[in-house]
mmCIF file of N, CA and C in Angstrom:
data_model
loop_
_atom_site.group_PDB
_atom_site.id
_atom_site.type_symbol
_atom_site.label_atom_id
_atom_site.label_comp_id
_atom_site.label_asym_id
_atom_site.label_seq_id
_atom_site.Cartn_x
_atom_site.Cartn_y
_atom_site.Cartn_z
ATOM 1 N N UNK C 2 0.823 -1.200 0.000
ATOM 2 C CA UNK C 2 0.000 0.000 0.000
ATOM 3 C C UNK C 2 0.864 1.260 0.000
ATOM 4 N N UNK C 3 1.621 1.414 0.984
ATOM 5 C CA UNK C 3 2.798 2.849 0.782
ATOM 6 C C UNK C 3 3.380 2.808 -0.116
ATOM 7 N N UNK C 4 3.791 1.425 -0.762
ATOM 8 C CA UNK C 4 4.802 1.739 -2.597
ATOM 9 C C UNK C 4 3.617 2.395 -3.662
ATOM 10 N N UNK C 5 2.439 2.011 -3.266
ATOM 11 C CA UNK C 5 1.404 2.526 -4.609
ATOM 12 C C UNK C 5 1.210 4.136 -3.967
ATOM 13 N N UNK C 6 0.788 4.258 -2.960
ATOM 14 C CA UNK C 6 0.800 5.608 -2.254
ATOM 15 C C UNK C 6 1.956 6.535 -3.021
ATOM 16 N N UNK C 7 3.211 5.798 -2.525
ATOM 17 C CA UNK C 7 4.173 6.621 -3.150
ATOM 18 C C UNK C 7 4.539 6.868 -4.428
ATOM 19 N N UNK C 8 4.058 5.866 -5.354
ATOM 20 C CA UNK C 8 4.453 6.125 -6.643
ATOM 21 C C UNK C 8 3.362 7.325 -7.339
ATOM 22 N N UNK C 9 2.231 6.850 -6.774
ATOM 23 C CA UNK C 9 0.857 8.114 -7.205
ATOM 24 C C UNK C 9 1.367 9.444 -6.793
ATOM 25 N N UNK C 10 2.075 9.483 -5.428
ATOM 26 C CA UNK C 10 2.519 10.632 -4.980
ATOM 27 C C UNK C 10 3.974 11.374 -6.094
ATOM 28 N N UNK C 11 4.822 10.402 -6.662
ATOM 29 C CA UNK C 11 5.494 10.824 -7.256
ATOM 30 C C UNK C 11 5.179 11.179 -8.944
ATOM 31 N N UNK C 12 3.761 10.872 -9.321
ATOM 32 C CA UNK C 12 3.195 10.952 -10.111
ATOM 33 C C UNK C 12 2.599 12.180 -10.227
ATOM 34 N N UNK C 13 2.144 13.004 -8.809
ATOM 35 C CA UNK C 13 1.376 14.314 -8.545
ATOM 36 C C UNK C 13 2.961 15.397 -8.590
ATOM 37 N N UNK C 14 3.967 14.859 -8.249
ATOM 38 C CA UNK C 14 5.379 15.874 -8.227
ATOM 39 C C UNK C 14 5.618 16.009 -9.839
ATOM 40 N N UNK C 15 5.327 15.752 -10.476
ATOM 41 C CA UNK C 15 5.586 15.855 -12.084
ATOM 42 C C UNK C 15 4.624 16.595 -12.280
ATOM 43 N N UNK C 16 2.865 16.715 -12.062
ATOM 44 C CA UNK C 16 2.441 17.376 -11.997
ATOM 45 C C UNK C 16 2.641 18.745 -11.451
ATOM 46 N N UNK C 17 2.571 18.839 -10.462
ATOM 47 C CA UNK C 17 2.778 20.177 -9.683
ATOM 48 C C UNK C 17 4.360 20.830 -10.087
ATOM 49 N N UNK C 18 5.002 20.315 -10.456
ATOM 50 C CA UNK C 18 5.979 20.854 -11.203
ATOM 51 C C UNK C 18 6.045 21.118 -12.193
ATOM 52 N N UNK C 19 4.932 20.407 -13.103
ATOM 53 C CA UNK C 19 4.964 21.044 -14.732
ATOM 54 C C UNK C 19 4.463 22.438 -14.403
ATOM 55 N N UNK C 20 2.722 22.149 -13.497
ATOM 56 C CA UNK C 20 2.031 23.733 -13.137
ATOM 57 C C UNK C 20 2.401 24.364 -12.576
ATOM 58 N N UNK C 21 3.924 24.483 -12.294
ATOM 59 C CA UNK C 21 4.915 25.477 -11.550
ATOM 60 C C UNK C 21 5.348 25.853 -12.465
ATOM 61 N N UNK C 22 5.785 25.245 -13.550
ATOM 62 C CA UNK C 22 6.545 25.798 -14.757
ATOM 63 C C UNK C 22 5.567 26.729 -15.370
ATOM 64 N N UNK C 23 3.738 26.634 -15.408
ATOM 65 C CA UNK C 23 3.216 27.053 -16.036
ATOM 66 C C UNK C 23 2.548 28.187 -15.803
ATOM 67 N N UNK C 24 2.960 28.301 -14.650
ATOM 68 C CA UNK C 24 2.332 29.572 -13.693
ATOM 69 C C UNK C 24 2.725 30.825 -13.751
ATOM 70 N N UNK C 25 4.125 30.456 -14.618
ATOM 71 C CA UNK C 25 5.150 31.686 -14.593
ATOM 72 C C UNK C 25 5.065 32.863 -13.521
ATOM 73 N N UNK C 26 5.509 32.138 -12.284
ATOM 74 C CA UNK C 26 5.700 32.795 -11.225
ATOM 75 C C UNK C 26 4.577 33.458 -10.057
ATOM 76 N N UNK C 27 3.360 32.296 -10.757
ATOM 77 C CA UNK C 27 2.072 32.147 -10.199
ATOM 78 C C UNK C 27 1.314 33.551 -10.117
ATOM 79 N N UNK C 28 1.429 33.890 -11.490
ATOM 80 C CA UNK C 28 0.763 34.655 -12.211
ATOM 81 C C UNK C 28 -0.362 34.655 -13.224
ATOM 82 N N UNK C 29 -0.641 33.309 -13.282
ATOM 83 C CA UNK C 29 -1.288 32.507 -13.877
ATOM 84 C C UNK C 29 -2.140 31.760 -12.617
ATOM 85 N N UNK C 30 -3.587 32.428 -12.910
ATOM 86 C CA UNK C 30 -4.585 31.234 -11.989
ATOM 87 C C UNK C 30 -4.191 29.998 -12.119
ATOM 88 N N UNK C 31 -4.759 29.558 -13.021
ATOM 89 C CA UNK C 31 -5.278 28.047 -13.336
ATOM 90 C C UNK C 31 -4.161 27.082 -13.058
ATOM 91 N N UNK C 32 -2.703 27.089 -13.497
ATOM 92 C CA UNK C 32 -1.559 26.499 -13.075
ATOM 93 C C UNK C 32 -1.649 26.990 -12.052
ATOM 94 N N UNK C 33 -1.586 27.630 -11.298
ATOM 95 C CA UNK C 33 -1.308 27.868 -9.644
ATOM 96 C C UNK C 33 -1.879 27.314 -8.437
ATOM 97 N N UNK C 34 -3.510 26.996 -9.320
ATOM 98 C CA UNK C 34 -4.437 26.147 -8.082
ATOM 99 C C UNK C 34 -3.730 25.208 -7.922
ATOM 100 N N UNK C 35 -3.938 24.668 -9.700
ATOM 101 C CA UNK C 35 -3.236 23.259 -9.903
ATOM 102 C C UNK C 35 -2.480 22.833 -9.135
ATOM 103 N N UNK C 36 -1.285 24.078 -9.333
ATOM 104 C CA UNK C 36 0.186 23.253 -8.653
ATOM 105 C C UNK C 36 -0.038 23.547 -7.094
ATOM 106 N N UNK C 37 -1.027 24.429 -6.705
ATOM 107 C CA UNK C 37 -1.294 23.937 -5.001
ATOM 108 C C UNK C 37 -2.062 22.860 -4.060
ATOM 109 N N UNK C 38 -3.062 22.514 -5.357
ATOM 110 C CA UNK C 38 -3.446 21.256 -4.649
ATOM 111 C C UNK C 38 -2.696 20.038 -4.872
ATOM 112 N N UNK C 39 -2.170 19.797 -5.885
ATOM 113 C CA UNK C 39 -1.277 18.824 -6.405
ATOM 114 C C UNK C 39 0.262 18.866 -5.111
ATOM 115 N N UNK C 40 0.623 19.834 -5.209
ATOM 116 C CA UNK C 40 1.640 19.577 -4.126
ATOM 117 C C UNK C 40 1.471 19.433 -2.954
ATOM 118 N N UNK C 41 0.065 19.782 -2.353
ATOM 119 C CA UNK C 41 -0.317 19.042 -1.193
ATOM 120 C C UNK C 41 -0.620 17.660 -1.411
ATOM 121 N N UNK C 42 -1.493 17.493 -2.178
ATOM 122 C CA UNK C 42 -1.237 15.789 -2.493
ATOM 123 C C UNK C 42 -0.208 15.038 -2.240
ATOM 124 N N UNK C 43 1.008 15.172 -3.359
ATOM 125 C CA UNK C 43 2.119 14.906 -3.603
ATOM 126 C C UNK C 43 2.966 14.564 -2.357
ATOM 127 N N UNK C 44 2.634 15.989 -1.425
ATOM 128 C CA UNK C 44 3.571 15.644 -0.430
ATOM 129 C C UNK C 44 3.038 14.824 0.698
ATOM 130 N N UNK C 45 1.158 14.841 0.562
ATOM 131 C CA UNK C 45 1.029 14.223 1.990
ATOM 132 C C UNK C 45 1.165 12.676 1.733
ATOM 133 N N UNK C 46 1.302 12.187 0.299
ATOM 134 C CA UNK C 46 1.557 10.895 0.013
ATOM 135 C C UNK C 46 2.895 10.563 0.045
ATOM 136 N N UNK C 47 3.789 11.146 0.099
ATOM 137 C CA UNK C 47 5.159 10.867 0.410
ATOM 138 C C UNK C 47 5.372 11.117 1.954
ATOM 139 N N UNK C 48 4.554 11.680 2.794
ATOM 140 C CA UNK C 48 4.306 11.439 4.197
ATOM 141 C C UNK C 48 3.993 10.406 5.031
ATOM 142 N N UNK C 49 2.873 10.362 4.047
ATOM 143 C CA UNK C 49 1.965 9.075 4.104
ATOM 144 C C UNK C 49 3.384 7.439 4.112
ATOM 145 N N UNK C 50 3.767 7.801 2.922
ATOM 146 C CA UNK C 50 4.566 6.376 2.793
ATOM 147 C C UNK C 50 5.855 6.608 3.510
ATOM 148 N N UNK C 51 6.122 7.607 4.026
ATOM 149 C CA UNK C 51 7.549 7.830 4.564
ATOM 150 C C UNK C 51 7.032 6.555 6.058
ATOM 151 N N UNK C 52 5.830 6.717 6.607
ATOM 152 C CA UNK C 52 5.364 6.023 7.884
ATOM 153 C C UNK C 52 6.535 4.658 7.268
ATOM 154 N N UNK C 53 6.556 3.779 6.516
ATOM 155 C CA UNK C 53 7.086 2.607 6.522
ATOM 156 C C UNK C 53 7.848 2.601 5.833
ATOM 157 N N UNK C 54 8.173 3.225 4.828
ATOM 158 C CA UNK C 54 9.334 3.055 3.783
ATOM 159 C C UNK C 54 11.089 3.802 4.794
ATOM 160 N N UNK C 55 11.977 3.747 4.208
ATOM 161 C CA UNK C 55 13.103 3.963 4.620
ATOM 162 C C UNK C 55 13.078 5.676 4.026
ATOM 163 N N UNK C 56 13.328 6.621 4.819
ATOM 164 C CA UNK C 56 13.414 8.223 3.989
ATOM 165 C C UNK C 56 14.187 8.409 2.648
ATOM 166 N N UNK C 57 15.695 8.002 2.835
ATOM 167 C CA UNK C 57 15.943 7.791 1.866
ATOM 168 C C UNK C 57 15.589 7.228 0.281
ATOM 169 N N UNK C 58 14.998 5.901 0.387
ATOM 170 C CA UNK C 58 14.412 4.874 -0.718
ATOM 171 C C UNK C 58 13.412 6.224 -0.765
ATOM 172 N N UNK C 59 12.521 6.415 0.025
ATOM 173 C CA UNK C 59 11.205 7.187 -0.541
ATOM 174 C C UNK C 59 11.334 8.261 -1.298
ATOM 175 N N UNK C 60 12.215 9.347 -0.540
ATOM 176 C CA UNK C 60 12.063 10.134 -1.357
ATOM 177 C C UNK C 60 13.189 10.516 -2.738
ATOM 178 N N UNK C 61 13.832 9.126 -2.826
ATOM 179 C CA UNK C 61 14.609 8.905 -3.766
ATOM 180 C C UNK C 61 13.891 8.357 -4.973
ATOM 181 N N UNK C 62 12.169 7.471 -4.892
ATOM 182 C CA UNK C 62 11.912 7.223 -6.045
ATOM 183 C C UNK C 62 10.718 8.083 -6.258
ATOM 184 N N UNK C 63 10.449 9.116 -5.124
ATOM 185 C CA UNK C 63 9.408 10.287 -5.332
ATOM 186 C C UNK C 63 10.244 11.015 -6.374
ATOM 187 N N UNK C 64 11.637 11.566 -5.698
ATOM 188 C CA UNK C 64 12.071 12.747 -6.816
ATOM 189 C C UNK C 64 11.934 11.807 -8.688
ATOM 190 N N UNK C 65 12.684 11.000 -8.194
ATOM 191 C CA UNK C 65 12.369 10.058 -9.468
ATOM 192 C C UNK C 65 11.518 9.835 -10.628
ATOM 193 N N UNK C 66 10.413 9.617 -9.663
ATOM 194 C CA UNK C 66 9.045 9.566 -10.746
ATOM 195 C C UNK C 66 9.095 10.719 -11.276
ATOM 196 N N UNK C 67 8.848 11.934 -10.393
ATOM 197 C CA UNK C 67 8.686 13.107 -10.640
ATOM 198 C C UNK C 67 9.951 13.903 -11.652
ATOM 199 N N UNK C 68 10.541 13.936 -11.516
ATOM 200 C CA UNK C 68 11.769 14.229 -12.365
ATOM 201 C C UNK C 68 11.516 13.859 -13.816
ATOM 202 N N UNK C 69 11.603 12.379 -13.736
ATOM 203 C CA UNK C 69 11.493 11.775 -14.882
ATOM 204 C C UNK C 69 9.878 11.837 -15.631
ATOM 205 N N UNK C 70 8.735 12.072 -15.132
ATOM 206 C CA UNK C 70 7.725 12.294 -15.469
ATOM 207 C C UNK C 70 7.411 13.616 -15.936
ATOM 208 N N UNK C 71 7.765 14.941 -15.149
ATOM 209 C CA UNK C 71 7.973 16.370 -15.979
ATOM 210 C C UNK C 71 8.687 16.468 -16.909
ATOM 211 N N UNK C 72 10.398 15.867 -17.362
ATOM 212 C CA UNK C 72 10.871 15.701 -18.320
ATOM 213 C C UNK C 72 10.276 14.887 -19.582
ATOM 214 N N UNK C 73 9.844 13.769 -19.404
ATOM 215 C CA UNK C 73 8.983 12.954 -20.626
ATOM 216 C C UNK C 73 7.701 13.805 -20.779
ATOM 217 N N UNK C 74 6.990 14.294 -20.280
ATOM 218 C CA UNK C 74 5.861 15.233 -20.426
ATOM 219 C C UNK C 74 6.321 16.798 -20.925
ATOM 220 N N UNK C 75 7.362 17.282 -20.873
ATOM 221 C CA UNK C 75 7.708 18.083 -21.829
ATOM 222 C C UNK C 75 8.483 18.337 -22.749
ATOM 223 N N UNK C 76 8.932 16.639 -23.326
ATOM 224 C CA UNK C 76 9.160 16.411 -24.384
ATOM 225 C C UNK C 76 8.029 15.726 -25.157
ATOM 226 N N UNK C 77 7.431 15.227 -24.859
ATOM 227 C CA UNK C 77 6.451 14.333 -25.216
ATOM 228 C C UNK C 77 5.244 15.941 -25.901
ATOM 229 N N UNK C 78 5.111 17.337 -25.426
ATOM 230 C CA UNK C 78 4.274 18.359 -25.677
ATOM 231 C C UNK C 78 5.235 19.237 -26.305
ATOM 232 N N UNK C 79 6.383 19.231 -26.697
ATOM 233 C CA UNK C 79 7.117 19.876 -27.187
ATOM 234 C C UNK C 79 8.002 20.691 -26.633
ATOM 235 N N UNK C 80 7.589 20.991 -25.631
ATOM 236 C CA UNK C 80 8.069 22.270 -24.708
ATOM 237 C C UNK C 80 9.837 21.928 -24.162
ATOM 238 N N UNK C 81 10.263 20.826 -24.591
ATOM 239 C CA UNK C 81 11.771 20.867 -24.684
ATOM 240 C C UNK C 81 12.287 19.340 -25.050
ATOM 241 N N UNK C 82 12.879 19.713 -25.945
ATOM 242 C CA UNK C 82 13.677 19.428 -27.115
ATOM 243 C C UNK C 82 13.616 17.778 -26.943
ATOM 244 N N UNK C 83 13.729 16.865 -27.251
ATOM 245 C CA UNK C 83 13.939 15.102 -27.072
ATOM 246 C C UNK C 83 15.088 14.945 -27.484
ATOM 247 N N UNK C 84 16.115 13.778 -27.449
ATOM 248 C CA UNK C 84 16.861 13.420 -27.663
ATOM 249 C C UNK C 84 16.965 12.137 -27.051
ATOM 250 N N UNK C 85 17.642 11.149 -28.074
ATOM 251 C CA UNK C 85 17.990 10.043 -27.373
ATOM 252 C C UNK C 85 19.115 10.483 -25.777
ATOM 253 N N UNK C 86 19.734 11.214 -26.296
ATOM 254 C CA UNK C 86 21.022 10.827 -24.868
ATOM 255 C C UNK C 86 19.673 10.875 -23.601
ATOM 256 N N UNK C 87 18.617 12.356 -23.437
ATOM 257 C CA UNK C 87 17.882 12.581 -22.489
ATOM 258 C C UNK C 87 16.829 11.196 -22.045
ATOM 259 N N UNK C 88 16.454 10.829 -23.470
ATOM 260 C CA UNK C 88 15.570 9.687 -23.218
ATOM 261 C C UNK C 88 16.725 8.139 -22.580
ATOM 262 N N UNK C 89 17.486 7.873 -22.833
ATOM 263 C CA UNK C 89 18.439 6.881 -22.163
ATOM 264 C C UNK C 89 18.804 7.637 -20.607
ATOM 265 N N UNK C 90 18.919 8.333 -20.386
ATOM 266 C CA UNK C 90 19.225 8.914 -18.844
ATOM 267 C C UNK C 90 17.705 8.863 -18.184
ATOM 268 N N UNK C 91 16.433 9.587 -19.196
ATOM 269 C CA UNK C 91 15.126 9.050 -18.391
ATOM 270 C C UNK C 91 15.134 7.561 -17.889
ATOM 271 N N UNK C 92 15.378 6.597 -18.695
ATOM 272 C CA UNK C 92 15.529 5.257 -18.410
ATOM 273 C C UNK C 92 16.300 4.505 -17.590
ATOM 274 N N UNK C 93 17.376 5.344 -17.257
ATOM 275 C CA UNK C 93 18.066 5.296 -15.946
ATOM 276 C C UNK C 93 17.481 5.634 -14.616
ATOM 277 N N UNK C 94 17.424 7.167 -14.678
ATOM 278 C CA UNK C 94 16.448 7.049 -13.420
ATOM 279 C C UNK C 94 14.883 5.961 -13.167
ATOM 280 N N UNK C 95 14.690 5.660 -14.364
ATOM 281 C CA UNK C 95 13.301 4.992 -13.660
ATOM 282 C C UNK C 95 13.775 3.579 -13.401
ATOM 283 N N UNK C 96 15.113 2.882 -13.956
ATOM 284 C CA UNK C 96 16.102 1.817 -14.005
ATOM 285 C C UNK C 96 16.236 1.852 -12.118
ATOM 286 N N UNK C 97 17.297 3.340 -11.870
ATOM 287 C CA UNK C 97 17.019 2.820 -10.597
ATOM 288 C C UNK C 97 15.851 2.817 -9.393
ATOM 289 N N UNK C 98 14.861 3.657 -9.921
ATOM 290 C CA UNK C 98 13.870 4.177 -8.965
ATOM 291 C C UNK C 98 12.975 2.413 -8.680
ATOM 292 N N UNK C 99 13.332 1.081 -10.131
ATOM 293 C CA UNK C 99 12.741 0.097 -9.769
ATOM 294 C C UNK C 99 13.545 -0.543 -8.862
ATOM 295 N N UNK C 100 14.923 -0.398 -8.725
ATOM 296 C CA UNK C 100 15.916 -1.375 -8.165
ATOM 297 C C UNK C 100 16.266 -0.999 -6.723
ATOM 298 N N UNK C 101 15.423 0.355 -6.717
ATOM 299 C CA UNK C 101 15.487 1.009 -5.146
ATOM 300 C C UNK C 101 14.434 -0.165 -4.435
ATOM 301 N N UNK C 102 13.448 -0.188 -5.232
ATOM 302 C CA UNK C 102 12.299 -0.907 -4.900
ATOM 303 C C UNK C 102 12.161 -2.456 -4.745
ATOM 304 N N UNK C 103 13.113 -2.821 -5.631
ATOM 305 C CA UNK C 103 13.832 -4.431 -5.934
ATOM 306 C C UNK C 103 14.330 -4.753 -4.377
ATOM 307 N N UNK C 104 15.095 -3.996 -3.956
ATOM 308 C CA UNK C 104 16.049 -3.575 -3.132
ATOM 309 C C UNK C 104 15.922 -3.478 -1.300
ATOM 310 N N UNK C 105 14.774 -3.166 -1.579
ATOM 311 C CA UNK C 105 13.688 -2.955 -0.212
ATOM 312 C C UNK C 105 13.249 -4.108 0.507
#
């Protein structure tokens, strides 16, 4: 239950970080709600799973998801550039974010 907790939670940090990007300095309603309810989410589910997971592991495959999920989502919409080298390093982090989990 806390690994699904946490991965949804690291799923809402890609979110709330794209609508941080989109807020341009939360000047922008609509990205701004966004990215405030989303980062309460985000974080109370990485709270949530911190109860049993190790701090480290957790918020090592939170940044993870999240990292790697705002980057593929703004290549995937255009908003910055693709490349294989970026897409092989995405695949790394999510490489280790499973082996954190392997690992546990």
């Amino acid at each position: 239950m806390h690994w699904l907790v946490l991965i949804i939670s690291g799923v809402f940090e890609a979110v709330w970080a794209t609508a941080l990007g989109k807020s341009e300095g939360f000047s922008r309603l609509g990205p701004s709600i966004i990215f405030a309810i989303t980062v309460v989410i985000s974080m109370g589910g990485l709270a949530f799973a911190m109860r049993e997971l190790p701090t480290g592991t957790a918020y090592a495959v939170w940044v993870g998801i999240g990292a790697s999920g705002a980057v593929a989502y703004s290549m995937m919409t255009g908003a910055e550039a693709a490349s294989i080298a970026k897409i092989v390093c995405i695949i790394a982090i999510v490489a280790g974010v499973i082996g954190l989990k392997l690992a546990s």
